[in-house]
mmCIF file of C-alpha atoms in Angstrom:
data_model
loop_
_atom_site.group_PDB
_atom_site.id
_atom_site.type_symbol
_atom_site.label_atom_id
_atom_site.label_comp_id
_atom_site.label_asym_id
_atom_site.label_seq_id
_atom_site.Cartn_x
_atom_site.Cartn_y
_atom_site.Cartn_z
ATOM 1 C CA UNK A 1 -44.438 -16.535 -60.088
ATOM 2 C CA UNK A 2 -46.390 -14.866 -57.988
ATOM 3 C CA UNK A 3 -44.748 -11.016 -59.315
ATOM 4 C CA UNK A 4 -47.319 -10.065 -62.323
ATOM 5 C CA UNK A 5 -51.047 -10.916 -60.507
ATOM 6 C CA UNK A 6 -49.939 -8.721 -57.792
ATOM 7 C CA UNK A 7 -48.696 -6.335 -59.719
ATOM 8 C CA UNK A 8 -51.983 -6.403 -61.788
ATOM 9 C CA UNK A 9 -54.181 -6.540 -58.526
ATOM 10 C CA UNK A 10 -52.192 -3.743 -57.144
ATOM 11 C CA UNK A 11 -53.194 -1.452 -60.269
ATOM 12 C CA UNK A 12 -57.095 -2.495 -60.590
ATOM 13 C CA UNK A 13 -57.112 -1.573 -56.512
ATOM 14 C CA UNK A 14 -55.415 1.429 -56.863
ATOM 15 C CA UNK A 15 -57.788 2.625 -60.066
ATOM 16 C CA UNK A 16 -60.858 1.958 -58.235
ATOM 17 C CA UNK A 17 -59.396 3.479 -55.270
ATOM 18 C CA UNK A 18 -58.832 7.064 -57.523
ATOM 19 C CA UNK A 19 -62.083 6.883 -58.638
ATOM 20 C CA UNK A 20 -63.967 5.836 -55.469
ATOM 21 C CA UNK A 21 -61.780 8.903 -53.751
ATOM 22 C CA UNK A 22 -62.128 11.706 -56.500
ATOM 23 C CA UNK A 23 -66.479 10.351 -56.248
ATOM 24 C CA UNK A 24 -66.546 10.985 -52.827
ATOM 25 C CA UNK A 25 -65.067 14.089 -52.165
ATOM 26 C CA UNK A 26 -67.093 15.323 -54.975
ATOM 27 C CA UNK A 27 -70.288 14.074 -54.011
ATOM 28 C CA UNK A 28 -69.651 15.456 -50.060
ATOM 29 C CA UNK A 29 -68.757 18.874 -51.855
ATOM 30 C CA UNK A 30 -72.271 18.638 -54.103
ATOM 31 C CA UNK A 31 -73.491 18.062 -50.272
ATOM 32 C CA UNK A 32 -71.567 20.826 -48.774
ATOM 33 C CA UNK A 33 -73.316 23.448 -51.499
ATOM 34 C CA UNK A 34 -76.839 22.478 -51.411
ATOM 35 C CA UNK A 35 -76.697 22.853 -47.360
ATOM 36 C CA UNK A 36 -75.604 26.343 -47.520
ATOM 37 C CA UNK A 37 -74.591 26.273 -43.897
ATOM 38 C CA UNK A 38 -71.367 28.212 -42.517
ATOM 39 C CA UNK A 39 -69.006 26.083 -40.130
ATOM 40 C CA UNK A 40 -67.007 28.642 -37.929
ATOM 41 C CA UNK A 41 -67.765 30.805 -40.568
ATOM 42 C CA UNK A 42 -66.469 29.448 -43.442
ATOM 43 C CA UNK A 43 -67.858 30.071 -46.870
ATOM 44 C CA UNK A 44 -69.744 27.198 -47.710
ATOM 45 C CA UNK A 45 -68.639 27.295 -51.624
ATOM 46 C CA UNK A 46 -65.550 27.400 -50.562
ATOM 47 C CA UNK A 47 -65.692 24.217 -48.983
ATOM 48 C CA UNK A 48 -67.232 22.725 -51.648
ATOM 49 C CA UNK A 49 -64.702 23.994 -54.088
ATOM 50 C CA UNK A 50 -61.793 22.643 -51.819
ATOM 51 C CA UNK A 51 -63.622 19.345 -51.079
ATOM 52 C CA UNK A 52 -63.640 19.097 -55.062
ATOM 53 C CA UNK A 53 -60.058 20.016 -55.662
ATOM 54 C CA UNK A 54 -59.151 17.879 -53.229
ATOM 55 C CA UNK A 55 -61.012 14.763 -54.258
ATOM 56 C CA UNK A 56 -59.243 15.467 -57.749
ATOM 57 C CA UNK A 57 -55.963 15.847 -56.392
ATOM 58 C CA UNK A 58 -56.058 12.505 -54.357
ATOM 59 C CA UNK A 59 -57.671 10.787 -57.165
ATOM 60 C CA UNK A 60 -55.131 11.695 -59.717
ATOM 61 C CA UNK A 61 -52.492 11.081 -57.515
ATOM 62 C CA UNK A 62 -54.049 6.863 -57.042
ATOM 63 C CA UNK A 63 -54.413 7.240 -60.659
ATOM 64 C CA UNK A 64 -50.814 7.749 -60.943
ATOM 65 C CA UNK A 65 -49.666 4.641 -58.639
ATOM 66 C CA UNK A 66 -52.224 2.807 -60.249
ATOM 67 C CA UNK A 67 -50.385 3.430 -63.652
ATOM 68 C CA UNK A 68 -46.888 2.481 -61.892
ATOM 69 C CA UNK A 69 -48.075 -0.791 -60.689
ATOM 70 C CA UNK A 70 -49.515 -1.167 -64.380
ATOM 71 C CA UNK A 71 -46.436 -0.608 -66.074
ATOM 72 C CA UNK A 72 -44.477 -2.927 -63.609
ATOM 73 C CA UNK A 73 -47.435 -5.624 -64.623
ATOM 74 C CA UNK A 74 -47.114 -4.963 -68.234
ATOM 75 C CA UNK A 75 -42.908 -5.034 -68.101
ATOM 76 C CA UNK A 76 -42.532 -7.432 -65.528
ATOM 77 C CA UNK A 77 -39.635 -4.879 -64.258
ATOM 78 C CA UNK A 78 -39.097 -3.530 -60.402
ATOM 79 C CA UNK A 79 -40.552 0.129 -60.712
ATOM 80 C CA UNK A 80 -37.826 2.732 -60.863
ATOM 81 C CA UNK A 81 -36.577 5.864 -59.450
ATOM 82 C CA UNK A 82 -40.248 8.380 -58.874
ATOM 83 C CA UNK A 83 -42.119 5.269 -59.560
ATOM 84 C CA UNK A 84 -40.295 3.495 -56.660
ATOM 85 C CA UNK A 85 -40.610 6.585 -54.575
ATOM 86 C CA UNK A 86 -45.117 7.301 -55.678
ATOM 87 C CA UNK A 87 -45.427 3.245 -54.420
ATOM 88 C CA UNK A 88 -43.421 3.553 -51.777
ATOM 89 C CA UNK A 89 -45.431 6.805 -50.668
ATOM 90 C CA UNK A 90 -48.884 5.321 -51.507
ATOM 91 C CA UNK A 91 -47.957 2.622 -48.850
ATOM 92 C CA UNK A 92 -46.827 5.551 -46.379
ATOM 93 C CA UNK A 93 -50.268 7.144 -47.244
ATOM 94 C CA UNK A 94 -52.342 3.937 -46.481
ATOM 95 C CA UNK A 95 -50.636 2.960 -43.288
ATOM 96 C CA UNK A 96 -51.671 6.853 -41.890
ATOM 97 C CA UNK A 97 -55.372 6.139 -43.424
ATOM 98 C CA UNK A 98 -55.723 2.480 -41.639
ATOM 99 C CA UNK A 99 -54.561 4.527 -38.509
ATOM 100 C CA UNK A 100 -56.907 7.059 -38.280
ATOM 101 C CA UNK A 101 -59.949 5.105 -39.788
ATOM 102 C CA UNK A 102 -59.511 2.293 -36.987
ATOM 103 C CA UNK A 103 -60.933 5.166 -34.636
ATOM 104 C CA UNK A 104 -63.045 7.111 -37.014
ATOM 105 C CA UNK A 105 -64.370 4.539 -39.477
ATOM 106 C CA UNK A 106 -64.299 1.059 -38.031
ATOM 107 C CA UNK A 107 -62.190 -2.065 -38.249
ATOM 108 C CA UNK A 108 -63.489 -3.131 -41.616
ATOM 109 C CA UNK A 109 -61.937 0.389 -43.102
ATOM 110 C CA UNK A 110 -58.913 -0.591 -40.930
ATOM 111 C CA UNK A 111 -58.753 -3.936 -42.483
ATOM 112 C CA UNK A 112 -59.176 -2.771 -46.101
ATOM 113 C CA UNK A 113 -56.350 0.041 -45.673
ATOM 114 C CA UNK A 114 -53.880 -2.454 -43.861
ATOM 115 C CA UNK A 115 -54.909 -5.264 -47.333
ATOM 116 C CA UNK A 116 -54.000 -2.236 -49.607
ATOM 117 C CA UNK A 117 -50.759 -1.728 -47.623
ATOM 118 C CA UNK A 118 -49.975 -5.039 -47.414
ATOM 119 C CA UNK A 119 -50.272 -5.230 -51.515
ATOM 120 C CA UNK A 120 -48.399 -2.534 -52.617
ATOM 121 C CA UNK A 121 -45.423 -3.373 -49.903
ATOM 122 C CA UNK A 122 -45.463 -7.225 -51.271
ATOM 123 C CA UNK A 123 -45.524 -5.927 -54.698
ATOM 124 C CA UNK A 124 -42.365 -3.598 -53.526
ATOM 125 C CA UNK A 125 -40.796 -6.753 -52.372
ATOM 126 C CA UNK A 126 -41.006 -9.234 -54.709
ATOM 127 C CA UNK A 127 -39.693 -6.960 -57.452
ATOM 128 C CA UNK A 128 -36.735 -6.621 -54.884
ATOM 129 C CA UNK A 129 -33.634 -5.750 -57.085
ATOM 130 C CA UNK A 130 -31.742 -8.963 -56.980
ATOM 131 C CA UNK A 131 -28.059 -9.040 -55.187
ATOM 132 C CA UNK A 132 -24.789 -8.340 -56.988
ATOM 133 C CA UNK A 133 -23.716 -11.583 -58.733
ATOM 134 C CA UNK A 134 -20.337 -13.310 -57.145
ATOM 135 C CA UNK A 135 -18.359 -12.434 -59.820
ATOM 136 C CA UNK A 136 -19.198 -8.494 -59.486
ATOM 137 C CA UNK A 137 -18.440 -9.346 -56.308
ATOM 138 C CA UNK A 138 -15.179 -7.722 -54.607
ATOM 139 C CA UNK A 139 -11.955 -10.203 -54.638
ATOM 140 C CA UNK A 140 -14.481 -12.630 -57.114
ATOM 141 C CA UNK A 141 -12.579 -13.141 -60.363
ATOM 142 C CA UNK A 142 -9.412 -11.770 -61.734
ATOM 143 C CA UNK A 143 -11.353 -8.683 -63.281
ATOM 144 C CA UNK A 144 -11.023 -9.805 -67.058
ATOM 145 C CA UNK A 145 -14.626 -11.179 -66.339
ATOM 146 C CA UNK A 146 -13.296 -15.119 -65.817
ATOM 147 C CA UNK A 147 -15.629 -17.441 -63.546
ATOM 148 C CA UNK A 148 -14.972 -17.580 -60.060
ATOM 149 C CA UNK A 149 -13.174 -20.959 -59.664
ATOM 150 C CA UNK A 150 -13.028 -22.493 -56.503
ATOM 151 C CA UNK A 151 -9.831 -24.297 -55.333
ATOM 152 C CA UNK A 152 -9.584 -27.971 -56.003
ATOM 153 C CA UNK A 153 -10.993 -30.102 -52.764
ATOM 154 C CA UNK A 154 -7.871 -31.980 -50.465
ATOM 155 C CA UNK A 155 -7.402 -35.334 -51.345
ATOM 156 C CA UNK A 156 -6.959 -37.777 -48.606
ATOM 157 C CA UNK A 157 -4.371 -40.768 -49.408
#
């Protein structure tokens, strides 16, 4: 099955994704403080204060999806309910980020983003909640939880 490695790949993408994030913002608010410029007048330690919050913010929140996709690698079970909804968001998130780094970044950034999307949406769907069973199934069995029998073939003479 192909279910657990992408799960697992999933998680070690999203960690290093967190960590690469929360780095970078940090390092371009480090950046932001030693210049001691203004930009339209902003404080310049208040940049650097936001650029850090933010970094930690972002990489918390990839830390968190990272730790969904790990427990559906661990449990081998469809992630659940906020889990569902933090994957399913992360996706959201990286489609937006290919977007605007296609005209900003590059097409490498672009192609990264859109391999990131691509994981977390095939890990969505191959932990797919499987269909009802035909015996849950409406006008299936006789409701004391008997097999569905089928009626006996026609016998030609």
């Amino acid at each position: 099955m192909i279910r657990r490695p992408v799960a697992w790949v999933v998680a070690v993408v999203l960690f290093a994704e967190a960590f690469g994030l929360a780095a970078l913002n940090w390092f371009l608010g480090v950046v932001v403080d030693r210049q001691d410029m203004s930009l339209a007048g902003l404080d310049p330690h208040m940049m650097s204060v936001s650029s850090k919050i933010g970094g930690i913010v972002f990489g918390l929140y990839f830390a968190l999806c990272g730790l969904v996709a790990l427990l559906v690698a661990l449990r081998d079970r469809p992630p659940a309910g906020f889990g569902r909804v933090l994957l399913i968001s992360a996706a959201v998130v990286h489609g937006l980020l290919g977007a605007f780094t296609w005209g900003l970044v590059g097409w490498t950034a672009f192609l990264y983003m859109m391999l990131v999307l691509a994981l977390i949406v095939l890990l969505l769907m191959t932990y797919d909640r499987p269909a009802e069973p035909a015996e849950a199934a409406p006008g299936g069995g006789k409701g004391d939880g008997s097999p569905v029998t089928s009626p006996p073939a026609p016998t030609t003479p």
